[in-house]
Protein backbone atom coordinates (compact mmCIF):
# COMPACT_ATOMS: atom_id res chain seq x y z
CA UNK A 1 0.00 0.00 0.00
CA UNK A 2 2.71 2.45 0.98
CA UNK A 3 4.82 1.78 -2.09
CA UNK A 4 1.80 2.20 -4.31
CA UNK A 5 1.17 5.65 -2.87
CA UNK A 6 4.74 6.59 -3.75
CA UNK A 7 4.40 5.49 -7.35
CA UNK A 8 1.23 7.47 -8.02
CA UNK A 9 2.27 10.78 -6.52
CA UNK A 10 2.88 13.41 -9.19
CA UNK A 11 5.78 14.80 -7.17
CA UNK A 12 9.25 13.84 -8.31
CA UNK A 13 11.56 14.05 -5.30
CA UNK A 14 15.17 15.18 -5.56
CA UNK A 15 16.71 13.26 -2.67
CA UNK A 16 16.23 10.31 -0.37
CA UNK A 17 16.45 12.08 2.96
CA UNK A 18 13.75 11.23 5.46
CA UNK A 19 10.79 13.49 5.20
CA UNK A 20 7.63 13.90 7.12
CA UNK A 21 4.87 11.91 5.52
CA UNK A 22 1.28 12.96 5.01
CA UNK A 23 -1.92 11.03 4.63
CA UNK A 24 -3.87 12.59 1.81
CA UNK A 25 -7.62 12.53 1.89
CA UNK A 26 -10.11 13.21 -0.83
CA UNK A 27 -11.03 16.88 -0.91
CA UNK A 28 -13.74 16.76 -3.54
CA UNK A 29 -11.45 17.96 -6.29
CA UNK A 30 -13.33 16.66 -9.32
CA UNK A 31 -11.24 18.13 -12.15
CA UNK A 32 -8.91 15.13 -12.40
CA UNK A 33 -9.52 11.34 -12.54
CA UNK A 34 -10.45 9.72 -9.24
CA UNK A 35 -7.08 8.19 -8.40
CA UNK A 36 -5.40 11.62 -8.60
CA UNK A 37 -7.98 13.69 -6.74
CA UNK A 38 -6.33 13.56 -3.33
CA UNK A 39 -3.20 15.19 -4.78
CA UNK A 40 -5.05 18.42 -5.43
CA UNK A 41 -7.42 20.76 -3.67
CA UNK A 42 -8.91 24.18 -4.24
CA UNK A 43 -7.34 27.18 -2.54
CA UNK A 44 -9.95 28.54 -0.16
CA UNK A 45 -8.66 32.11 -0.25
CA UNK A 46 -8.04 34.40 2.71
CA UNK A 47 -7.68 32.34 5.85
CA UNK A 48 -6.41 29.29 4.00
CA UNK A 49 -2.82 28.20 4.51
CA UNK A 50 -0.42 25.73 2.97
CA UNK A 51 0.95 22.70 4.78
CA UNK A 52 4.64 21.75 4.30
CA UNK A 53 3.50 19.21 1.71
CA UNK A 54 1.45 21.69 -0.31
CA UNK A 55 2.23 24.32 -2.92
CA UNK A 56 0.06 26.53 -5.12
CA UNK A 57 0.24 26.16 -8.89
CA UNK A 58 1.10 29.68 -10.12
CA UNK A 59 -0.81 29.03 -13.34
CA UNK A 60 -4.23 27.81 -12.24
CA UNK A 61 -4.02 28.49 -8.45
CA UNK A 62 -4.85 24.92 -7.52
CA UNK A 63 -3.12 23.51 -4.44
CA UNK A 64 -0.86 20.56 -5.28
CA UNK A 65 -0.32 18.09 -2.43
CA UNK A 66 2.47 15.60 -1.86
CA UNK A 67 2.58 12.52 0.37
CA UNK A 68 5.78 13.98 1.87
CA UNK A 69 6.95 17.46 2.77
CA UNK A 70 8.16 19.49 -0.18
CA UNK A 71 11.72 20.76 -0.56
CA UNK A 72 13.46 23.10 -3.01
CA UNK A 73 14.36 21.25 -6.19
CA UNK A 74 11.36 18.92 -6.14
CA UNK A 75 9.57 18.74 -9.44
CA UNK A 76 5.80 18.95 -9.37
CA UNK A 77 3.22 18.30 -12.04
CA UNK A 78 -0.10 20.10 -12.05
CA UNK A 79 -2.52 17.79 -13.79
CA UNK A 80 -5.43 20.27 -14.02
CA UNK A 81 -3.42 22.73 -16.18
CA UNK A 82 -0.63 20.34 -17.30
CA UNK A 83 2.16 22.59 -16.00
CA UNK A 84 5.48 21.27 -14.78
CA UNK A 85 7.19 23.21 -12.05
CA UNK A 86 10.05 23.11 -9.60
CA UNK A 87 9.89 24.01 -5.93
CA UNK A 88 11.92 27.10 -5.04
CA UNK A 89 12.32 29.29 -1.96
CA UNK A 90 10.38 32.50 -2.54
CA UNK A 91 11.23 36.04 -1.42
CA UNK A 92 9.43 35.59 1.88
CA UNK A 93 11.27 32.35 2.61
CA UNK A 94 8.31 30.15 1.87
CA UNK A 95 8.25 27.45 -0.75
CA UNK A 96 6.82 28.37 -4.12
CA UNK A 97 6.38 26.58 -7.41
CA UNK A 98 8.08 27.98 -10.50
CA UNK A 99 6.91 26.82 -13.91
CA UNK A 100 9.51 25.06 -16.06
CA UNK A 101 9.24 24.38 -19.76
ZN1 LIG B 1 -2.07 24.30 -12.45
Tab-separated table of C-alpha atoms and ligand atoms in Angstrom:
chain	number	residue	atom	x	y	z
A	1	UNK	CA	0.000	0.000	0.000
A	2	UNK	CA	2.708	2.453	0.981
A	3	UNK	CA	4.822	1.776	-2.092
A	4	UNK	CA	1.795	2.197	-4.308
A	5	UNK	CA	1.174	5.647	-2.870
A	6	UNK	CA	4.736	6.593	-3.752
A	7	UNK	CA	4.398	5.495	-7.347
A	8	UNK	CA	1.232	7.466	-8.015
A	9	UNK	CA	2.271	10.783	-6.515
A	10	UNK	CA	2.879	13.413	-9.189
A	11	UNK	CA	5.777	14.803	-7.165
A	12	UNK	CA	9.252	13.837	-8.315
A	13	UNK	CA	11.559	14.055	-5.300
A	14	UNK	CA	15.170	15.179	-5.563
A	15	UNK	CA	16.715	13.263	-2.672
A	16	UNK	CA	16.230	10.312	-0.367
A	17	UNK	CA	16.453	12.081	2.964
A	18	UNK	CA	13.752	11.233	5.460
A	19	UNK	CA	10.793	13.488	5.196
A	20	UNK	CA	7.633	13.905	7.123
A	21	UNK	CA	4.865	11.915	5.515
A	22	UNK	CA	1.280	12.958	5.006
A	23	UNK	CA	-1.916	11.035	4.630
A	24	UNK	CA	-3.871	12.592	1.808
A	25	UNK	CA	-7.620	12.528	1.887
A	26	UNK	CA	-10.115	13.209	-0.832
A	27	UNK	CA	-11.025	16.882	-0.905
A	28	UNK	CA	-13.737	16.759	-3.537
A	29	UNK	CA	-11.446	17.962	-6.288
A	30	UNK	CA	-13.327	16.659	-9.317
A	31	UNK	CA	-11.237	18.128	-12.146
A	32	UNK	CA	-8.908	15.129	-12.400
A	33	UNK	CA	-9.517	11.343	-12.538
A	34	UNK	CA	-10.455	9.717	-9.238
A	35	UNK	CA	-7.085	8.192	-8.399
A	36	UNK	CA	-5.404	11.616	-8.600
A	37	UNK	CA	-7.985	13.693	-6.736
A	38	UNK	CA	-6.332	13.565	-3.331
A	39	UNK	CA	-3.201	15.187	-4.775
A	40	UNK	CA	-5.053	18.416	-5.431
A	41	UNK	CA	-7.418	20.760	-3.669
A	42	UNK	CA	-8.915	24.176	-4.237
A	43	UNK	CA	-7.336	27.179	-2.542
A	44	UNK	CA	-9.946	28.539	-0.155
A	45	UNK	CA	-8.659	32.105	-0.248
A	46	UNK	CA	-8.040	34.398	2.711
A	47	UNK	CA	-7.682	32.335	5.850
A	48	UNK	CA	-6.407	29.287	4.003
A	49	UNK	CA	-2.820	28.203	4.505
A	50	UNK	CA	-0.424	25.734	2.970
A	51	UNK	CA	0.953	22.704	4.784
A	52	UNK	CA	4.641	21.747	4.296
A	53	UNK	CA	3.498	19.208	1.714
A	54	UNK	CA	1.447	21.689	-0.315
A	55	UNK	CA	2.228	24.322	-2.924
A	56	UNK	CA	0.061	26.532	-5.123
A	57	UNK	CA	0.238	26.160	-8.891
A	58	UNK	CA	1.097	29.684	-10.117
A	59	UNK	CA	-0.806	29.035	-13.341
A	60	UNK	CA	-4.225	27.813	-12.236
A	61	UNK	CA	-4.017	28.488	-8.447
A	62	UNK	CA	-4.853	24.921	-7.519
A	63	UNK	CA	-3.119	23.505	-4.441
A	64	UNK	CA	-0.855	20.560	-5.278
A	65	UNK	CA	-0.322	18.094	-2.434
A	66	UNK	CA	2.466	15.600	-1.857
A	67	UNK	CA	2.582	12.520	0.374
A	68	UNK	CA	5.780	13.983	1.866
A	69	UNK	CA	6.952	17.456	2.771
A	70	UNK	CA	8.165	19.485	-0.182
A	71	UNK	CA	11.716	20.761	-0.560
A	72	UNK	CA	13.461	23.100	-3.007
A	73	UNK	CA	14.365	21.250	-6.192
A	74	UNK	CA	11.363	18.921	-6.137
A	75	UNK	CA	9.567	18.738	-9.439
A	76	UNK	CA	5.802	18.955	-9.367
A	77	UNK	CA	3.222	18.300	-12.036
A	78	UNK	CA	-0.102	20.099	-12.046
A	79	UNK	CA	-2.517	17.791	-13.789
A	80	UNK	CA	-5.426	20.274	-14.016
A	81	UNK	CA	-3.422	22.733	-16.179
A	82	UNK	CA	-0.633	20.339	-17.297
A	83	UNK	CA	2.157	22.595	-16.003
A	84	UNK	CA	5.475	21.271	-14.780
A	85	UNK	CA	7.189	23.209	-12.054
A	86	UNK	CA	10.045	23.109	-9.605
A	87	UNK	CA	9.890	24.010	-5.931
A	88	UNK	CA	11.921	27.102	-5.044
A	89	UNK	CA	12.318	29.287	-1.964
A	90	UNK	CA	10.383	32.498	-2.542
A	91	UNK	CA	11.225	36.036	-1.421
A	92	UNK	CA	9.427	35.592	1.880
A	93	UNK	CA	11.271	32.352	2.608
A	94	UNK	CA	8.309	30.145	1.872
A	95	UNK	CA	8.246	27.452	-0.751
A	96	UNK	CA	6.817	28.373	-4.119
A	97	UNK	CA	6.384	26.579	-7.408
A	98	UNK	CA	8.081	27.976	-10.498
A	99	UNK	CA	6.911	26.824	-13.913
A	100	UNK	CA	9.511	25.062	-16.061
A	101	UNK	CA	9.245	24.381	-19.762
B	1	LIG	ZN1	-2.068	24.299	-12.454
